[in-house]
Amino acid sequence: MNVAILGAGAWGTALAIALSARHAVRLWARDPVQARSLDASRCNARYLPEVALPAPVGVTGSLERALDGARLALVVTPTAGLRETLTALRGTRPGLPVVWACKGFERSSARLPHEIAAEELGAVRCGALSGPSFALEVAQGRPTALTLASRDADFARATARELHQPTLRVYFSTDLSGVEIGGAVKNVMAIATGICDGLGLGLNARAALITRGLAEITRLGVALGGRPETFMGLAGAGDLILTCTGDPSRNRRVGLLLAQGHRIEDILLGLGHVAEGVFSAQEVQRIADSRGIDMPITRAVCDVLYRGVRAKEAVQSLLARDPKEEAQGM
């Protein structure tokens, strides 16, 4: 199958490398200079310098060329760039099936990716690719399991089978909302876990935070139409555990630096990559507040990010909350 991968960051490059074993892949970089450099060096020096780009992967700065003959467009931009990319895609190849691999809420609108896609593409067959996955390990061919979610069951099943291969196991689901919410909110919880680790609160505290974080994700997800079992799967608990505990996690790194007293503006400037949790946190809290959903960890993260509360004070406020019966606290 001909696959156009739109977005040449670390994750787009990793997916191009992984999928090129079975498919004809073209990787599109928005910046023509980056495209030429990547094609000449066969290495994404900025985002994924550890792994060479296989010879069969085509690289281009032309969206038209990337989409020419493609049977599937895989959009791997940050969530902030999804709408613009889908608009350009609609103008170039209307009706082409689309899968996106970004996680998070659109800033200011609080739209999930599937809501953005509905506004920009209408009834095009589409879905989300999510789950616990660090780009470098996928590029290196290390075993990884993902979930392909679409409200179109036939599309989810068929596309998962097309993308599935020995080291990239792809499951399928029809719970598109649940999969996207799990992928978005886990980034907020990863910032909280980074703060916890950065303050040296210990492994017991980390385990408690991740568990209660999963409870928050589930509460919000079910309220927004997700199925409870989704949050115990790859796009829920799996992605949460990886992002909260893995050293390559950008959102966890943000939390670590916040705990050290760094300003969020300085952290983002030095990060070099997008940390979706920073931008999703406010949207998550806004949605939770509008629906009366209790999300104290999310609120604490927003306090540190946007209200000038010191990390240690935010943790103390969390610990001072009245206890609840655990089943009710879910």
Short mmCIF file of C-alpha atoms in Angstrom, two decimals:
data_model
loop_
_atom_site.label_atom_id
_atom_site.label_comp_id
_atom_site.label_asym_id
_atom_site.label_seq_id
_atom_site.Cartn_x
_atom_site.Cartn_y
_atom_site.Cartn_z
CA MET A 1 0.00 0.00 0.00
CA ASN A 2 1.21 3.53 -0.76
CA VAL A 3 1.28 5.58 2.46
CA ALA A 4 1.87 9.32 2.71
CA ILE A 5 3.26 10.31 6.11
CA LEU A 6 2.64 14.00 6.69
CA GLY A 7 5.04 15.37 9.27
CA ALA A 8 8.76 14.70 9.57
CA GLY A 9 9.29 15.03 13.29
CA ALA A 10 10.57 12.15 15.41
CA TRP A 11 7.29 10.22 15.35
CA GLY A 12 6.62 10.73 11.65
CA THR A 13 10.17 9.66 10.82
CA ALA A 14 9.90 6.61 13.08
CA LEU A 15 6.65 5.51 11.45
CA ALA A 16 8.15 6.01 7.99
CA ILE A 17 11.06 3.74 8.95
CA ALA A 18 8.81 1.10 10.51
CA LEU A 19 6.18 1.01 7.76
CA SER A 20 8.67 1.01 4.88
CA ALA A 21 9.28 -2.69 5.47
CA ARG A 22 5.84 -3.49 4.04
CA HIS A 23 4.64 -0.37 2.26
CA ALA A 24 5.72 2.26 -0.25
CA VAL A 25 6.21 5.29 1.99
CA ARG A 26 6.62 8.97 1.20
CA LEU A 27 7.55 11.27 4.06
CA TRP A 28 6.48 14.89 3.77
CA ALA A 29 8.30 17.69 5.58
CA ARG A 30 6.59 21.06 5.70
CA ASP A 31 9.96 22.85 5.48
CA PRO A 32 11.52 22.27 2.02
CA VAL A 33 14.99 22.87 3.46
CA GLN A 34 14.45 20.11 6.02
CA ALA A 35 13.12 17.84 3.28
CA ARG A 36 16.19 18.33 1.12
CA SER A 37 18.53 17.82 4.07
CA LEU A 38 16.72 14.68 5.18
CA ASP A 39 16.70 13.24 1.68
CA ALA A 40 20.39 13.96 1.15
CA SER A 41 21.66 12.72 4.51
CA ARG A 42 19.06 9.98 5.04
CA CYS A 43 19.04 11.00 8.70
CA ASN A 44 16.69 13.25 10.66
CA ALA A 45 19.50 15.03 12.50
CA ARG A 46 17.18 17.30 14.49
CA TYR A 47 14.50 14.91 15.68
CA LEU A 48 15.75 11.32 15.34
CA PRO A 49 19.51 11.27 14.69
CA GLU A 50 20.04 7.74 16.02
CA VAL A 51 18.44 5.85 13.10
CA ALA A 52 19.07 6.11 9.36
CA LEU A 53 16.19 6.50 6.96
CA PRO A 54 15.91 3.40 4.72
CA ALA A 55 16.55 3.93 1.01
CA PRO A 56 12.97 3.00 -0.04
CA VAL A 57 11.46 5.89 1.94
CA GLY A 58 10.83 8.84 -0.34
CA VAL A 59 11.22 12.31 1.15
CA THR A 60 9.61 15.42 -0.26
CA GLY A 61 8.71 18.97 0.62
CA SER A 62 5.80 18.89 -1.85
CA LEU A 63 2.46 17.85 -0.41
CA GLU A 64 1.14 17.08 -3.89
CA ARG A 65 4.01 14.68 -4.56
CA ALA A 66 3.67 13.04 -1.15
CA LEU A 67 -0.02 12.34 -1.76
CA ASP A 68 0.29 11.28 -5.39
CA GLY A 69 -0.91 7.68 -5.61
CA ALA A 70 -1.32 7.34 -1.84
CA ARG A 71 -4.09 5.10 -0.51
CA LEU A 72 -3.73 6.39 3.04
CA ALA A 73 -2.54 9.65 4.58
CA LEU A 74 -0.98 9.31 8.03
CA VAL A 75 -0.86 12.75 9.66
CA VAL A 76 1.91 12.99 12.25
CA THR A 77 1.99 16.68 13.12
CA PRO A 78 1.47 18.15 16.59
CA THR A 79 -2.20 18.66 17.39
CA ALA A 80 -1.72 22.40 16.82
CA GLY A 81 -0.86 21.69 13.18
CA LEU A 82 -3.56 19.10 12.49
CA ARG A 83 -6.28 21.45 11.24
CA GLU A 84 -4.01 23.23 8.77
CA THR A 85 -2.66 19.93 7.47
CA LEU A 86 -6.13 18.44 7.01
CA THR A 87 -7.28 21.56 5.18
CA ALA A 88 -4.34 21.27 2.80
CA LEU A 89 -5.00 17.55 2.40
CA ARG A 90 -8.65 18.18 1.52
CA GLY A 91 -7.60 20.64 -1.16
CA THR A 92 -5.04 18.26 -2.65
CA ARG A 93 -6.61 14.79 -2.35
CA PRO A 94 -10.27 15.11 -1.31
CA GLY A 95 -11.73 11.87 -0.03
CA LEU A 96 -8.40 10.19 0.75
CA PRO A 97 -8.67 8.08 3.95
CA VAL A 98 -6.78 9.63 6.86
CA VAL A 99 -5.27 8.43 10.12
CA TRP A 100 -3.71 10.88 12.58
CA ALA A 101 -1.09 10.05 15.20
CA CYS A 102 -1.21 13.21 17.30
CA LYS A 103 -2.53 13.36 20.86
CA GLY A 104 -4.13 16.23 22.68
CA PHE A 105 -6.85 18.86 22.61
CA GLU A 106 -6.66 21.76 20.19
CA ARG A 107 -5.66 24.86 22.08
CA SER A 108 -8.48 27.38 22.65
CA SER A 109 -11.20 25.26 20.97
CA ALA A 110 -10.74 22.15 23.17
CA ARG A 111 -11.46 20.02 20.08
CA LEU A 112 -10.17 16.45 19.96
CA PRO A 113 -8.51 15.39 16.69
CA HIS A 114 -11.57 13.52 15.45
CA GLU A 115 -13.69 16.65 15.95
CA ILE A 116 -11.18 18.69 13.96
CA ALA A 117 -11.26 16.05 11.23
CA ALA A 118 -15.06 16.11 11.09
CA GLU A 119 -15.02 19.88 10.62
CA GLU A 120 -12.32 19.85 7.96
CA LEU A 121 -12.95 16.60 6.08
CA GLY A 122 -16.60 15.78 6.55
CA ALA A 123 -17.45 12.10 6.06
CA VAL A 124 -14.00 10.88 4.95
CA ARG A 125 -13.00 7.50 6.38
CA CYS A 126 -10.60 8.26 9.20
CA GLY A 127 -9.20 7.23 12.55
CA ALA A 128 -6.55 7.70 15.22
CA LEU A 129 -3.36 5.75 15.88
CA SER A 130 -2.42 5.80 19.54
CA GLY A 131 -0.80 3.80 22.32
CA PRO A 132 2.44 3.48 24.31
CA SER A 133 5.22 4.29 21.87
CA PHE A 134 8.49 6.16 22.02
CA ALA A 135 9.61 7.11 18.52
CA LEU A 136 13.19 5.86 18.88
CA GLU A 137 12.16 2.35 19.88
CA VAL A 138 9.70 2.10 16.99
CA ALA A 139 12.42 3.26 14.58
CA GLN A 140 14.84 0.70 16.02
CA GLY A 141 12.34 -2.10 15.40
CA ARG A 142 11.70 -2.85 19.05
CA PRO A 143 8.33 -4.51 19.76
CA THR A 144 5.51 -1.98 20.13
CA ALA A 145 1.73 -2.33 20.34
CA LEU A 146 -0.67 0.40 19.21
CA THR A 147 -4.41 0.88 18.75
CA LEU A 148 -6.08 2.06 15.54
CA ALA A 149 -9.45 3.58 16.45
CA SER A 150 -12.27 4.60 14.14
CA ARG A 151 -16.03 4.77 14.42
CA ASP A 152 -16.05 2.88 11.12
CA ALA A 153 -15.39 -0.67 12.33
CA ASP A 154 -14.48 -2.00 8.89
CA PHE A 155 -11.98 0.82 8.34
CA ALA A 156 -10.44 0.30 11.79
CA ARG A 157 -10.04 -3.44 11.23
CA ALA A 158 -8.71 -3.19 7.67
CA THR A 159 -6.29 -0.35 8.37
CA ALA A 160 -4.95 -2.02 11.52
CA ARG A 161 -4.22 -5.14 9.49
CA GLU A 162 -2.47 -3.11 6.80
CA LEU A 163 -0.21 -1.34 9.30
CA HIS A 164 0.40 -4.40 11.47
CA GLN A 165 3.78 -6.12 11.23
CA PRO A 166 5.99 -8.33 13.44
CA THR A 167 7.49 -5.56 15.58
CA LEU A 168 4.54 -3.15 15.32
CA ARG A 169 1.42 -4.89 16.58
CA VAL A 170 -1.70 -2.87 15.76
CA TYR A 171 -5.00 -3.59 17.49
CA PHE A 172 -8.25 -1.94 16.44
CA SER A 173 -11.12 -0.28 18.30
CA THR A 174 -14.33 1.60 17.55
CA ASP A 175 -14.01 3.74 20.69
CA LEU A 176 -12.47 6.74 18.95
CA SER A 177 -13.33 9.21 21.71
CA GLY A 178 -11.95 6.97 24.45
CA VAL A 179 -8.70 6.32 22.63
CA GLU A 180 -8.14 10.02 21.95
CA ILE A 181 -8.99 11.11 25.49
CA GLY A 182 -6.59 8.54 26.94
CA GLY A 183 -3.84 9.80 24.66
CA ALA A 184 -4.50 13.44 25.49
CA VAL A 185 -4.91 13.40 29.25
CA LYS A 186 -2.03 11.02 29.98
CA ASN A 187 0.32 13.84 28.95
CA VAL A 188 -1.05 16.00 31.77
CA MET A 189 -0.53 13.13 34.22
CA ALA A 190 3.03 12.69 32.96
CA ILE A 191 3.79 16.30 33.91
CA ALA A 192 2.40 15.59 37.38
CA THR A 193 4.52 12.44 37.69
CA GLY A 194 7.62 14.34 36.60
CA ILE A 195 6.93 16.87 39.37
CA CYS A 196 6.53 14.00 41.84
CA ASP A 197 9.83 12.43 40.80
CA GLY A 198 11.59 15.77 40.62
CA LEU A 199 10.65 16.49 44.22
CA GLY A 200 12.01 13.09 45.26
CA LEU A 201 8.70 11.89 46.71
CA GLY A 202 9.49 8.24 46.03
CA LEU A 203 8.14 5.24 44.16
CA ASN A 204 5.10 4.82 46.42
CA ALA A 205 3.99 8.34 45.59
CA ARG A 206 4.59 7.75 41.89
CA ALA A 207 2.45 4.59 41.89
CA ALA A 208 -0.36 6.37 43.74
CA LEU A 209 -0.22 9.33 41.36
CA ILE A 210 -0.37 7.17 38.23
CA THR A 211 -3.27 5.15 39.65
CA ARG A 212 -5.26 8.21 40.63
CA GLY A 213 -4.35 9.79 37.32
CA LEU A 214 -5.93 6.84 35.54
CA ALA A 215 -9.06 7.42 37.63
CA GLU A 216 -9.22 11.03 36.42
CA ILE A 217 -8.74 10.01 32.81
CA THR A 218 -11.50 7.42 33.11
CA ARG A 219 -13.94 9.84 34.75
CA LEU A 220 -13.47 12.40 32.02
CA GLY A 221 -13.37 9.83 29.24
CA VAL A 222 -16.62 8.13 30.21
CA ALA A 223 -18.33 11.51 30.58
CA LEU A 224 -17.25 12.36 27.02
CA GLY A 225 -18.55 9.10 25.58
CA GLY A 226 -15.59 6.73 25.95
CA ARG A 227 -15.97 3.14 27.13
CA PRO A 228 -14.49 2.28 30.57
CA GLU A 229 -12.58 -0.72 29.26
CA THR A 230 -10.68 1.46 26.77
CA PHE A 231 -8.89 3.19 29.63
CA MET A 232 -7.51 -0.11 30.87
CA GLY A 233 -6.01 -0.84 27.45
CA LEU A 234 -3.07 0.32 25.36
CA ALA A 235 -4.37 3.83 24.72
CA GLY A 236 -5.26 4.26 28.39
CA ALA A 237 -3.22 2.56 31.10
CA GLY A 238 -0.50 1.46 28.67
CA ASP A 239 0.23 4.92 27.31
CA LEU A 240 -0.12 6.47 30.77
CA ILE A 241 2.43 4.14 32.36
CA LEU A 242 4.97 4.62 29.58
CA THR A 243 4.67 8.40 29.46
CA CYS A 244 4.78 8.79 33.23
CA THR A 245 7.80 6.54 33.82
CA GLY A 246 9.92 6.56 30.65
CA ASP A 247 12.93 8.86 30.53
CA PRO A 248 12.32 9.87 26.86
CA SER A 249 8.91 11.32 27.82
CA ARG A 250 8.90 15.04 27.05
CA ASN A 251 5.94 15.71 29.34
CA ARG A 252 7.60 13.93 32.24
CA ARG A 253 10.72 16.01 31.58
CA VAL A 254 8.64 19.18 31.82
CA GLY A 255 7.47 18.08 35.27
CA LEU A 256 11.00 17.28 36.40
CA LEU A 257 12.17 20.76 35.41
CA LEU A 258 9.15 22.44 37.01
CA ALA A 259 10.02 20.68 40.26
CA GLN A 260 13.50 22.19 40.02
CA GLY A 261 11.98 25.67 39.85
CA HIS A 262 12.45 26.38 36.14
CA ARG A 263 9.96 28.66 34.39
CA ILE A 264 7.68 26.94 31.89
CA GLU A 265 8.68 29.42 29.16
CA ASP A 266 12.34 28.48 29.59
CA ILE A 267 11.53 24.77 29.69
CA LEU A 268 9.64 24.88 26.40
CA LEU A 269 12.35 26.97 24.78
CA GLY A 270 15.01 24.40 25.64
CA LEU A 271 12.92 21.30 24.96
CA GLY A 272 13.14 21.42 21.17
CA HIS A 273 10.00 19.28 20.82
CA VAL A 274 6.32 19.77 21.55
CA ALA A 275 5.07 18.69 24.99
CA GLU A 276 1.34 18.34 24.34
CA GLY A 277 0.42 18.14 28.02
CA VAL A 278 1.38 21.78 28.57
CA PHE A 279 -1.22 22.92 26.05
CA SER A 280 -3.83 20.26 26.86
CA ALA A 281 -3.91 20.85 30.62
CA GLN A 282 -5.99 24.02 30.50
CA GLU A 283 -8.42 22.53 28.00
CA VAL A 284 -8.83 19.40 30.11
CA GLN A 285 -9.57 21.43 33.23
CA ARG A 286 -11.97 23.68 31.33
CA ILE A 287 -13.94 20.67 30.08
CA ALA A 288 -13.89 19.02 33.51
CA ASP A 289 -15.10 22.17 35.25
CA SER A 290 -17.90 22.69 32.73
CA ARG A 291 -19.18 19.16 33.39
CA GLY A 292 -18.60 19.09 37.14
CA ILE A 293 -15.92 16.37 36.92
CA ASP A 294 -13.43 16.25 39.78
CA MET A 295 -9.85 16.23 38.41
CA PRO A 296 -7.58 17.40 41.25
CA ILE A 297 -4.31 16.28 39.65
CA THR A 298 -5.12 18.18 36.47
CA ARG A 299 -6.00 21.24 38.53
CA ALA A 300 -2.70 21.02 40.41
CA VAL A 301 -0.75 20.81 37.14
CA CYS A 302 -2.58 23.90 35.85
CA ASP A 303 -1.79 25.69 39.11
CA VAL A 304 1.92 25.13 38.53
CA LEU A 305 1.87 25.83 34.79
CA TYR A 306 -0.38 28.88 34.71
CA ARG A 307 -1.13 30.25 38.19
CA GLY A 308 2.31 30.69 39.66
CA VAL A 309 1.93 27.98 42.32
CA ARG A 310 5.19 26.31 43.29
CA ALA A 311 5.39 22.58 42.60
CA LYS A 312 5.86 21.69 46.26
CA GLU A 313 2.83 23.74 47.29
CA ALA A 314 0.67 22.06 44.63
CA VAL A 315 1.66 18.63 45.92
CA GLN A 316 0.91 19.63 49.51
CA SER A 317 -2.56 20.79 48.45
CA LEU A 318 -3.21 17.45 46.78
CA LEU A 319 -2.12 15.51 49.85
CA ALA A 320 -4.28 17.66 52.14
CA ARG A 321 -7.53 16.72 50.37
CA ASP A 322 -10.12 14.73 52.32
CA PRO A 323 -9.92 10.97 51.69
CA LYS A 324 -12.62 9.17 49.72
CA GLU A 325 -13.77 5.61 49.37
CA GLU A 326 -11.62 4.37 46.49
CA ALA A 327 -14.44 2.95 44.37
CA GLN A 328 -16.34 6.23 44.67
CA GLY A 329 -13.12 8.15 44.04
CA MET A 330 -12.82 6.59 40.61
#
